[in-house]
Amino acid sequence: MLTLFKSHFTVIISFFIFLPSFLFANKNNDAILDSLYQEVKQELYNNPLRIIHLCDQAMTYHDTNLNRKAEFQLSYAMAQRMQGDYEGCIITLYDIQQLLKNNKRAIIYGKVNNLMSVCYCYLSDYTTAIRLNKEATEIFQHHNDSSLLASAYNCCGIIHAYLGDFLEADKYIKKALKINRQRKNLVQIAANLNNLCIYPGDFNEKLNYINEAIIINKNLNTKWSISENLNNMGMQYYYAYKYDKALEILNEAYNIASSIDAKGLICDNYEYSSKVYKALGDYKNAYEKRIALSNLKNKTQSVNKLWAIERNINQKQLQEQQKNAEQQELHYQIKLWNTYLIATITVICLLIVICLFIFQKYKRRKKMELMKAKYQLEQSEHEIAKLKVQQQELDIINIKQVLNNSVKETTDVAIFMQTRNELLDKIYGQIKECYKLNQTDIVPQLKRINAFIKQNQANNKTNNSILNLIEKKSQEFIERLTLKHPNLTHGEVHLASLLRVDISTKDIAVLTGNSPKSINMSRYRLRKSLKLESEEDLVAYLQSI
């Protein structure tokens, strides 16, 4: 386990160590490829061998930019065409098509078709050339690119020139020239002017075209284009029957083409020189040029190897079709398995839904039964609550009755107290009268007071009945009090029952026949027995028990 952890840790550390160098390498590669691409664009019409070398160098780098990679291959194909290697050019262009097969409406795809149409034109397959040129034109029109549309018109003019339809050739090439002059594209202007001179016409006009093209190409320092211009100028002198001047210019074109090893231009030069020597009657030199032309063409594998080109392309197309068929079969199998999988998942989902439905139905039935039982329970509880309410009503009636009795008893006590107070007031009034009498009248008055007191002593029975009633009503309180404070004396319990009904000390003294002072002393002893603090209210405490 430790070894596995160490290996994973080593891989992670290595990744973070080499990640910056990998990103830096990719960034550096992009900079190199951009530099090579700029150099290819500058050298394209100057030195085909240099272009091939630069493109080969670019192919050694891993290019993640698909369009840039296709542009390098396109430049490589153009260099092959300029070298006269039409077979290699078409094969390279076909490889680019395969690279761009998922984006056949891209501009680069149109460029490939346009260049391929020129190659097929040079190989005399005009039907294919016209079809490819038409496809390229549609792509450029779709992108609304006037510069590339001009190149398509230029190519179309070349095809018509090879077909011998010079008027149509003139129309398309001049149409392209007009667009390029508006855009001030000097390279394409020079190419259009050159192509206007690949067939006979007004000598002076053609000569002006080719001279303008040479001036532009000299300023651009494009040797290949200058050599091509001189070849076409030589032919214009040939069409004007100025054979010596034609040979002179063709020799100059040959020297430039040889210096850059432009085999395609050398082939054209051999062909044009042979025609001039033949017109001069110098059949020996004409024959030698033809032999040199034949040898060079065989070496570059051009016209006679068109069948090989198409065979290779057809083989690649067949392989591509087989690969596509295998992919389609695989796709069909995957689709079939997906269908089976979806069907299986659907069946499982349906089973789950059915199970859920059954479960929900069972759950709903149980819920209904539960609700029914709950309803019955609620009904029972309702009946119980109803009975409780009835019982509470009966209790309330009993409490009201007890309360009424208590009120009556309290009223009797109050009336007794009031009567006792009135009696005392009368005795006090009679005693007060004694102060006003003389010695002889005091004794009779006292006798009358004594008789009045004896007369009212019968009311002690009322006092005893009231005390007995209070004690009877306080029986439950007395039980709770003695349970809580078992050490209380009978007198303390009796006093507590009187204090609980909120009878004042004075009234208790009247009811019990004791003095208020003795009642206060009893209250003190009761507080002490109950262990109450000085701030605690005795009556409130007794009423809380």
C-alpha positions as a printed NumPy array, in Angstrom:
array([[  0.   ,   0.   ,   0.   ],
       [  2.856,   2.367,   0.873],
       [  4.623,   1.551,  -2.406],
       [  1.436,   2.317,  -4.38 ],
       [  1.059,   5.635,  -2.566],
       [  4.698,   6.539,  -3.322],
       [  4.259,   5.724,  -7.033],
       [  1.132,   7.864,  -7.282],
       [  2.837,  10.652,  -5.377],
       [  5.815,  10.486,  -7.776],
       [  3.508,  10.702, -10.822],
       [  1.686,  13.731,  -9.391],
       [  4.946,  15.517,  -8.526],
       [  6.335,  14.76 , -12.006],
       [  3.176,  16.129, -13.605],
       [  3.458,  19.431, -11.762],
       [  7.194,  19.633, -12.509],
       [  6.861,  19.045, -16.254],
       [  3.563,  20.907, -16.769],
       [  5.169,  24.391, -16.97 ],
       [  7.837,  23.14 , -19.399],
       [  5.133,  21.449, -21.511],
       [  3.077,  24.655, -21.663],
       [  6.18 ,  26.688, -22.434],
       [  7.159,  24.221, -25.191],
       [  3.698,  24.52 , -26.78 ],
       [  3.9  ,  28.297, -26.615],
       [  7.388,  28.23 , -28.135],
       [  6.204,  25.852, -30.898],
       [  3.397,  28.257, -31.81 ],
       [  5.89 ,  31.109, -32.114],
       [  8.19 ,  29.033, -34.382],
       [  5.282,  27.902, -36.569],
       [  3.99 ,  31.466, -36.912],
       [  7.465,  32.59 , -37.971],
       [  7.737,  29.742, -40.523],
       [  4.293,  30.539, -41.895],
       [  5.211,  34.189, -42.451],
       [  8.379,  33.127, -44.264],
       [  6.403,  30.675, -46.444],
       [  4.001,  33.435, -47.483],
       [  6.908,  35.704, -48.436],
       [  8.843,  33.044, -50.396],
       [  5.855,  31.339, -52.064],
       [  6.358,  32.802, -55.553],
       [ 10.11 ,  33.073, -55.315],
       [ 11.705,  29.688, -54.585],
       [  9.563,  26.467, -54.576],
       [ 12.386,  24.348, -53.137],
       [ 12.691,  26.736, -50.201],
       [  8.905,  26.473, -49.639],
       [  9.084,  22.658, -49.596],
       [ 11.943,  22.779, -47.103],
       [ 10.106,  25.224, -44.801],
       [  6.877,  23.191, -44.927],
       [  8.791,  19.977, -44.171],
       [ 10.338,  21.738, -41.213],
       [  6.898,  22.896, -39.996],
       [  5.545,  19.326, -40.229],
       [  8.104,  18.167, -37.64 ],
       [  6.242,  20.202, -34.985],
       [  2.977,  19.097, -33.402],
       [  0.557,  21.783, -34.581],
       [ -2.742,  21.942, -32.664],
       [ -4.033,  24.691, -34.978],
       [ -5.857,  22.72 , -37.706],
       [ -6.222,  25.664, -40.113],
       [ -2.538,  26.588, -39.859],
       [ -1.569,  22.964, -40.464],
       [ -3.806,  22.897, -43.557],
       [ -2.273,  26.191, -44.789],
       [  1.243,  24.689, -44.534],
       [  0.12 ,  21.645, -46.52 ],
       [ -1.553,  23.899, -49.102],
       [  1.665,  25.896, -49.508],
       [  3.546,  22.602, -49.866],
       [  1.101,  21.532, -52.612],
       [  1.522,  24.868, -54.427],
       [  5.292,  24.427, -54.342],
       [  4.858,  20.918, -55.797],
       [  2.728,  22.347, -58.624],
       [  5.324,  25.039, -59.295],
       [  7.886,  22.224, -59.497],
       [  5.7  ,  20.391, -62.01 ],
       [  4.924,  17.535, -59.59 ],
       [  1.179,  17.47 , -60.264],
       [  0.77 ,  13.935, -58.908],
       [  2.342,  14.853, -55.57 ],
       [  0.378,  18.114, -55.525],
       [ -2.99 ,  16.356, -55.994],
       [ -2.155,  13.711, -53.365],
       [ -1.198,  16.446, -50.869],
       [ -4.396,  18.333, -51.661],
       [ -6.419,  15.153, -51.161],
       [ -4.781,  14.714, -47.73 ],
       [ -5.863,  18.253, -46.853],
       [ -9.416,  17.407, -47.917],
       [ -9.373,  14.422, -45.573],
       [ -8.095,  16.683, -42.807],
       [-10.967,  19.11 , -43.426],
       [-13.689,  16.55 , -44.235],
       [-15.811,  17.712, -41.299],
       [-15.758,  21.315, -42.517],
       [-16.25 ,  21.294, -46.281],
       [-17.576,  24.86 , -46.287],
       [-14.36 ,  26.306, -44.853],
       [-12.393,  28.832, -46.927],
       [ -9.277,  26.645, -46.834],
       [-11.329,  23.808, -48.393],
       [-12.221,  26.151, -51.262],
       [ -8.538,  27.023, -51.745],
       [ -7.73 ,  23.306, -51.967],
       [-10.41 ,  22.713, -54.619],
       [ -9.267,  25.725, -56.599],
       [ -5.615,  24.591, -56.705],
       [ -6.661,  21.004, -57.462],
       [ -8.704,  22.256, -60.434],
       [ -5.545,  23.93 , -61.85 ],
       [ -3.612,  20.645, -61.505],
       [ -6.319,  18.657, -63.283],
       [ -6.376,  21.323, -65.98 ],
       [ -2.607,  20.901, -66.581],
       [ -3.197,  17.125, -66.707],
       [ -5.945,  17.699, -69.319],
       [ -8.786,  16.397, -67.126],
       [-10.952,  19.45 , -67.812],
       [-14.223,  17.96 , -66.554],
       [-12.796,  17.409, -63.08 ],
       [-11.058,  20.79 , -63.203],
       [-14.319,  22.607, -63.994],
       [-16.216,  20.734, -61.24 ],
       [-13.613,  21.555, -58.61 ],
       [-13.437,  25.188, -59.71 ],
       [-17.219,  25.486, -59.445],
       [-17.183,  24.031, -55.9  ],
       [-14.427,  26.471, -54.897],
       [-16.396,  29.405, -56.357],
       [-19.51 ,  28.443, -54.378],
       [-17.512,  28.294, -51.137],
       [-15.935,  31.722, -51.747],
       [-19.332,  33.198, -52.634],
       [-20.767,  31.696, -49.442],
       [-18.067,  33.477, -47.398],
       [-18.372,  36.622, -49.552],
       [-14.572,  36.753, -49.979],
       [-13.893,  38.827, -53.111],
       [-10.129,  38.172, -53.097],
       [-10.529,  34.383, -53.184],
       [-13.421,  34.721, -55.615],
       [-11.002,  36.537, -57.928],
       [ -8.575,  33.579, -57.652],
       [-11.449,  31.23 , -58.644],
       [-12.245,  33.422, -61.67 ],
       [ -8.541,  33.405, -62.6  ],
       [ -8.463,  29.591, -62.424],
       [-11.634,  29.383, -64.518],
       [ -9.968,  31.611, -67.135],
       [ -6.924,  29.26 , -67.253],
       [ -9.206,  26.251, -67.82 ],
       [-10.968,  28.041, -70.717],
       [ -7.583,  29.029, -72.155],
       [ -6.457,  25.368, -72.173],
       [ -9.778,  24.45 , -73.787],
       [ -9.032,  27.015, -76.521],
       [-11.97 ,  29.277, -75.593],
       [ -9.881,  32.452, -75.407],
       [-12.828,  34.869, -75.242],
       [-14.211,  33.183, -72.11 ],
       [-10.688,  32.986, -70.703],
       [-10.222,  36.71 , -71.293],
       [-13.571,  37.509, -69.615],
       [-12.879,  35.545, -66.397],
       [ -9.231,  36.615, -66.021],
       [-10.077,  40.292, -66.574],
       [-12.923,  39.949, -64.074],
       [-10.393,  38.662, -61.552],
       [ -7.944,  41.445, -62.501],
       [-10.585,  44.095, -61.855],
       [-11.263,  42.778, -58.35 ],
       [ -7.552,  42.544, -57.509],
       [ -6.863,  46.06 , -58.793],
       [ -9.653,  47.337, -56.525],
       [ -8.104,  45.481, -53.598],
       [ -4.567,  46.52 , -54.672],
       [ -3.371,  42.918, -54.364],
       [ -0.082,  43.147, -56.299],
       [  0.728,  39.408, -56.248],
       [ -2.644,  38.468, -57.739],
       [ -2.571,  41.403, -60.184],
       [  0.763,  40.114, -61.54 ],
       [ -0.693,  36.565, -61.749],
       [ -3.77 ,  37.786, -63.671],
       [ -1.636,  39.835, -66.077],
       [  0.608,  36.803, -66.647],
       [ -2.371,  34.495, -67.337],
       [ -3.749,  36.922, -69.901],
       [ -0.587,  36.14 , -71.893],
       [ -0.758,  32.305, -71.961],
       [ -2.743,  32.423, -75.23 ],
       [ -2.441,  34.515, -78.409],
       [ -4.094,  37.886, -78.925],
       [ -3.252,  41.535, -79.534],
       [  0.564,  41.5  , -79.326],
       [  0.987,  45.04 , -78.057],
       [ -1.726,  44.636, -75.449],
       [ -0.263,  41.32 , -74.305],
       [  3.208,  42.817, -74.18 ],
       [  1.971,  45.643, -71.949],
       [  0.312,  43.095, -69.635],
       [  3.438,  40.969, -69.302],
       [  5.76 ,  43.962, -68.83 ],
       [  3.532,  45.258, -66.017],
       [  3.57 ,  41.799, -64.414],
       [  7.402,  41.65 , -64.646],
       [  7.734,  45.087, -63.018],
       [  5.481,  44.037, -60.145],
       [  7.303,  40.72 , -59.633],
       [ 10.708,  42.367, -59.727],
       [  9.58 ,  44.754, -57.012],
       [  8.292,  41.766, -55.041],
       [ 11.515,  39.829, -55.823],
       [  9.608,  36.674, -56.881],
       [ 11.95 ,  34.773, -59.207],
       [  9.531,  31.977, -60.039],
       [  6.877,  34.447, -61.192],
       [  9.449,  36.422, -63.24 ],
       [ 10.563,  33.215, -64.962],
       [  6.927,  32.364, -65.732],
       [  6.381,  35.916, -67.075],
       [  9.39 ,  35.593, -69.362],
       [  8.171,  32.2  , -70.659],
       [  4.826,  33.753, -71.584],
       [  6.531,  36.829, -73.079],
       [  8.629,  34.522, -75.24 ],
       [  5.423,  32.858, -76.497],
       [  3.883,  36.226, -77.316],
       [  6.95 ,  36.977, -79.485],
       [  6.48 ,  33.526, -80.986],
       [  2.833,  34.339, -81.824],
       [  4.105,  37.61 , -83.403],
       [  6.657,  35.605, -85.52 ],
       [  9.589,  37.302, -83.795],
       [ 11.464,  34.055, -83.21 ],
       [ 14.923,  35.396, -82.387],
       [ 13.534,  37.698, -79.695],
       [ 11.409,  34.798, -78.434],
       [ 14.512,  32.54 , -78.054],
       [ 16.392,  35.307, -76.279],
       [ 13.665,  35.814, -73.719],
       [ 13.077,  32.052, -73.304],
       [ 16.806,  31.549, -72.603],
       [ 16.602,  34.228, -69.896],
       [ 13.508,  32.499, -68.422],
       [ 15.353,  29.151, -68.477],
       [ 18.319,  30.555, -66.576],
       [ 16.094,  31.936, -63.811],
       [ 14.005,  28.705, -63.591],
       [ 17.166,  26.586, -63.44 ],
       [ 18.583,  28.736, -60.64 ],
       [ 15.615,  27.847, -58.445],
       [ 15.145,  24.331, -59.903],
       [ 11.563,  25.146, -61.005],
       [ 10.965,  21.966, -63.021],
       [  7.444,  22.968, -64.074],
       [  8.706,  26.196, -65.62 ],
       [ 11.622,  24.363, -67.222],
       [  9.155,  21.927, -68.816],
       [  7.152,  24.881, -70.189],
       [ 10.388,  26.474, -71.392],
       [ 11.44 ,  23.269, -73.226],
       [  8.003,  23.079, -74.86 ],
       [  7.99 ,  26.756, -75.929],
       [ 11.628,  26.642, -77.153],
       [ 10.871,  23.509, -79.209],
       [  8.022,  25.363, -80.941],
       [ 10.27 ,  28.356, -81.743],
       [ 13.109,  26.132, -83.099],
       [ 10.586,  24.257, -85.199],
       [  9.256,  27.541, -86.612],
       [ 12.838,  28.544, -87.445],
       [ 13.387,  25.196, -89.168],
       [ 16.055,  24.159, -86.618],
       [ 14.634,  20.677, -86.146],
       [ 17.686,  19.368, -84.335],
       [ 17.33 ,  21.829, -81.454],
       [ 13.561,  21.407, -81.579],
       [ 13.989,  17.646, -81.188],
       [ 16.507,  18.033, -78.363],
       [ 14.097,  20.296, -76.488],
       [ 11.328,  17.731, -76.964],
       [ 13.549,  14.934, -75.628],
       [ 14.537,  17.076, -72.641],
       [ 10.837,  17.876, -72.076],
       [  9.88 ,  14.189, -72.224],
       [ 12.656,  13.164, -69.815],
       [ 11.795,  15.897, -67.334],
       [  8.079,  15.095, -67.466],
       [  8.783,  11.424, -66.864],
       [ 10.963,  12.431, -63.946],
       [  8.278,  14.646, -62.408],
       [  5.588,  11.967, -63.025],
       [  2.908,  14.171, -64.464],
       [  0.644,  13.562, -67.449],
       [  1.375,   9.89 , -68.053],
       [  0.86 ,   9.072, -64.382],
       [ -2.62 ,  10.609, -63.988],
       [ -4.076,   7.119, -63.721],
       [ -1.723,   6.433, -60.777],
       [ -2.88 ,   9.6  , -59.025],
       [ -6.537,   8.712, -59.364],
       [ -5.86 ,   5.087, -58.436],
       [ -4.186,   6.19 , -55.195],
       [ -7.012,   8.606, -54.482],
       [ -9.616,   5.945, -55.244],
       [ -7.83 ,   3.517, -52.936],
       [ -7.804,   6.105, -50.173],
       [-11.462,   6.87 , -50.824],
       [-12.28 ,   3.159, -50.71 ],
       [-10.394,   2.782, -47.446],
       [-12.195,   5.829, -46.105],
       [-15.543,   4.376, -47.204],
       [-14.709,   1.056, -45.549],
       [-13.71 ,   2.882, -42.405],
       [-16.938,   4.882, -42.526],
       [-18.922,   1.684, -43.089],
       [-17.242,   0.08 , -40.074],
       [-17.944,   3.179, -38.023],
       [-21.557,   3.167, -39.182],
       [-21.854,  -0.529, -38.269],
       [-20.349,   0.203, -34.878],
       [-22.677,   3.171, -34.526],
       [-25.61 ,   0.923, -35.476],
       [-24.553,  -1.673, -32.884],
       [-24.209,   1.017, -30.248],
       [-27.586,   2.435, -31.243],
       [-29.105,  -1.064, -31.061],
       [-27.612,  -1.641, -27.629],
       [-28.849,   1.786, -26.593],
       [-32.325,   0.795, -27.785],
       [-32.182,  -2.426, -25.767],
       [-30.891,  -0.494, -22.792],
       [-33.633,   2.126, -23.105],
       [-36.268,  -0.625, -23.461],
       [-34.918,  -2.4  , -20.373],
       [-34.813,   0.819, -18.394],
       [-38.351,   1.619, -19.58 ],
       [-39.64 ,  -1.79 , -18.416],
       [-37.868,  -1.385, -15.075],
       [-39.326,   2.114, -14.713],
       [-42.807,   0.788, -15.524],
       [-42.402,  -1.972, -12.93 ],
       [-41.23 ,   0.596, -10.401],
       [-44.212,   2.824, -11.244],
       [-46.616,  -0.136, -10.864],
       [-45.019,  -1.098,  -7.546],
       [-45.249,   2.491,  -6.39 ],
       [-48.891,   2.636,  -7.486],
       [-49.7  ,  -0.579,  -5.552],
       [-47.752,   0.687,  -2.551],
       [-49.559,   4.033,  -2.673],
       [-52.899,   2.261,  -2.941],
       [-52.044,   0.06 ,   0.052],
       [-50.775,   3.096,   1.917],
       [-53.942,   5.031,   1.046],
       [-56.135,   2.133,   2.308],
       [-54.138,   1.971,   5.536],
       [-54.437,   5.707,   5.829],
       [-58.216,   5.498,   5.418],
       [-58.389,   2.804,   8.099],
       [-56.216,   4.922,  10.346],
       [-58.399,   7.955,   9.705],
       [-61.516,   5.875,  10.476],
       [-59.986,   4.654,  13.74 ],
       [-58.874,   8.172,  14.51 ],
       [-62.399,   9.431,  13.845],
       [-63.851,   6.801,  16.165],
       [-61.263,   7.733,  18.783],
       [-62.15 ,  11.386,  18.362],
       [-65.834,  10.512,  18.773],
       [-64.993,   8.609,  21.942],
       [-62.889,  11.495,  23.169],
       [-65.748,  13.816,  22.295],
       [-68.138,  11.705,  24.394],
       [-65.602,  11.628,  27.218],
       [-65.148,  15.386,  26.937],
       [-68.914,  15.796,  26.969],
       [-69.142,  13.687,  30.127],
       [-66.302,  15.678,  31.64 ],
       [-68.135,  18.904,  30.849],
       [-71.258,  17.528,  32.511],
       [-69.209,  16.478,  35.538],
       [-67.592,  19.911,  35.622],
       [-71.037,  21.497,  35.488],
       [-72.107,  19.353,  38.449],
       [-68.906,  20.293,  40.276],
       [-69.561,  23.927,  39.542],
       [-73.084,  23.586,  40.935],
       [-71.713,  21.92 ,  44.079],
       [-69.016,  24.573,  44.377],
       [-71.634,  27.276,  43.973],
       [-73.705,  25.621,  46.666],
       [-70.702,  25.385,  48.981],
       [-69.849,  28.981,  48.113],
       [-73.391,  30.075,  48.921],
       [-73.196,  28.262,  52.257],
       [-69.843,  29.873,  52.926],
       [-71.239,  33.266,  52.038],
       [-74.158,  32.646,  54.369],
       [-71.856,  31.54 ,  57.153],
       [-69.634,  34.523,  56.6  ],
       [-72.678,  36.742,  56.65 ],
       [-73.79 ,  35.177,  59.942],
       [-70.354,  35.825,  61.398],
       [-70.452,  39.405,  60.121],
       [-73.934,  39.909,  61.569],
       [-72.777,  38.378,  64.864],
       [-69.801,  40.658,  64.954],
       [-71.925,  43.652,  64.168],
       [-74.435,  42.699,  66.915],
       [-71.603,  42.117,  69.42 ],
       [-70.14 ,  45.508,  68.548],
       [-73.497,  47.179,  68.97 ],
       [-73.893,  45.423,  72.362],
       [-70.515,  46.609,  73.509],
       [-71.349,  50.115,  72.333],
       [-74.52 ,  50.026,  74.458],
       [-72.611,  48.784,  77.526],
       [-70.008,  51.465,  76.931],
       [-72.761,  54.06 ,  76.7  ],
       [-74.35 ,  52.897,  79.971],
       [-71.003,  52.907,  81.76 ],
       [-70.366,  56.369,  80.426],
       [-73.689,  57.464,  81.969],
       [-72.333,  56.425,  85.344],
       [-69.79 ,  59.226,  85.15 ],
       [-72.612,  61.692,  85.191],
       [-74.486,  60.178,  88.199],
       [-73.909,  60.809,  91.863],
       [-72.879,  58.168,  94.368],
       [-76.38 ,  57.121,  95.261],
       [-77.439,  56.605,  91.639],
       [-74.294,  54.734,  90.495],
       [-75.099,  51.455,  92.229],
       [-78.533,  51.086,  90.693],
       [-77.05 ,  51.94 ,  87.317],
       [-74.371,  49.278,  87.698],
       [-76.998,  46.746,  88.638],
       [-78.889,  47.573,  85.481],
       [-75.655,  47.137,  83.45 ],
       [-74.96 ,  43.817,  85.115],
       [-78.477,  42.644,  84.385],
       [-78.065,  43.714,  80.723],
       [-74.827,  41.752,  80.438],
       [-76.376,  38.61 ,  81.957],
       [-79.286,  39.02 ,  79.671],
       [-76.934,  38.964,  76.645],
       [-74.662,  36.192,  77.923],
       [-76.985,  33.731,  76.262],
       [-75.353,  34.768,  72.972],
       [-72.172,  32.766,  73.943],
       [-73.942,  29.788,  72.485],
       [-73.894,  31.634,  69.164],
       [-70.141,  32.232,  69.569],
       [-69.55 ,  28.517,  70.155],
       [-71.695,  27.501,  67.17 ],
       [-69.734,  29.873,  64.929],
       [-66.401,  28.541,  66.154],
       [-67.588,  24.969,  65.66 ],
       [-68.769,  25.803,  62.132],
       [-65.417,  27.366,  61.225],
       [-63.568,  24.363,  62.629],
       [-65.843,  21.961,  60.696],
       [-65.331,  23.826,  57.378],
       [-61.6  ,  23.947,  57.977],
       [-61.25 ,  20.197,  58.571],
       [-59.393,  19.501,  55.311],
       [-57.129,  22.501,  55.935],
       [-56.414,  21.231,  59.462],
       [-55.429,  17.796,  58.051],
       [-53.016,  19.362,  55.525],
       [-51.617,  21.701,  58.174],
       [-50.989,  18.937,  60.736],
       [-49.461,  16.762,  58.007],
       [-47.061,  19.541,  57.096],
       [-46.48 ,  20.76 ,  60.689],
       [-47.13 ,  17.798,  63.037],
       [-45.697,  19.593,  66.126],
       [-48.484,  22.233,  66.366],
       [-50.633,  22.315,  69.481],
       [-54.439,  22.1  ,  69.369],
       [-54.722,  25.817,  70.256],
       [-52.274,  26.751,  67.457],
       [-54.253,  24.669,  64.972],
       [-57.501,  26.301,  66.121],
       [-55.969,  29.802,  65.839],
       [-54.607,  28.945,  62.374],
       [-58.101,  27.916,  61.174],
       [-59.515,  31.252,  62.423],
       [-56.669,  33.3  ,  60.832],
       [-57.08 ,  31.408,  57.541],
       [-60.67 ,  32.791,  57.09 ],
       [-59.187,  36.264,  57.595],
       [-60.781,  37.094,  61.015],
       [-59.053,  39.978,  62.734],
       [-57.271,  39.683,  66.092],
       [-59.964,  41.782,  67.79 ],
       [-62.764,  39.589,  66.427],
       [-60.919,  36.403,  67.414],
       [-60.614,  37.812,  70.921],
       [-64.366,  38.442,  70.988],
       [-65.196,  34.948,  69.644],
       [-62.835,  33.133,  71.991],
       [-63.409,  35.404,  75.004],
       [-59.692,  36.19 ,  75.26 ],
       [-57.944,  39.536,  75.263],
       [-56.388,  40.869,  72.063],
       [-52.996,  40.818,  73.775],
       [-53.198,  37.068,  74.425],
       [-54.326,  36.519,  70.829],
       [-51.24 ,  38.431,  69.585],
       [-49.   ,  36.296,  71.784],
       [-50.626,  33.166,  70.323],
       [-50.015,  34.532,  66.799],
       [-46.335,  34.997,  67.665],
       [-45.998,  31.454,  68.986],
       [-47.766,  30.141,  65.851],
       [-45.295,  31.973,  63.528],
       [-42.436,  30.52 ,  65.516],
       [-43.861,  26.994,  65.291],
       [-44.362,  27.41 ,  61.528],
       [-40.743,  28.708,  61.268],
       [-41.765,  31.799,  59.263],
       [-39.433,  34.713,  58.593],
       [-40.351,  38.154,  59.859],
       [-41.119,  39.407,  56.34 ],
       [-43.475,  36.515,  55.537],
       [-47.227,  37.126,  55.922],
       [-48.817,  34.587,  58.309],
       [-52.355,  34.726,  56.863],
       [-51.073,  34.438,  53.237],
       [-48.97 ,  31.414,  54.188],
       [-51.932,  29.679,  55.889],
       [-54.193,  30.37 ,  52.905],
       [-51.555,  28.825,  50.567],
       [-51.732,  25.442,  52.383]])
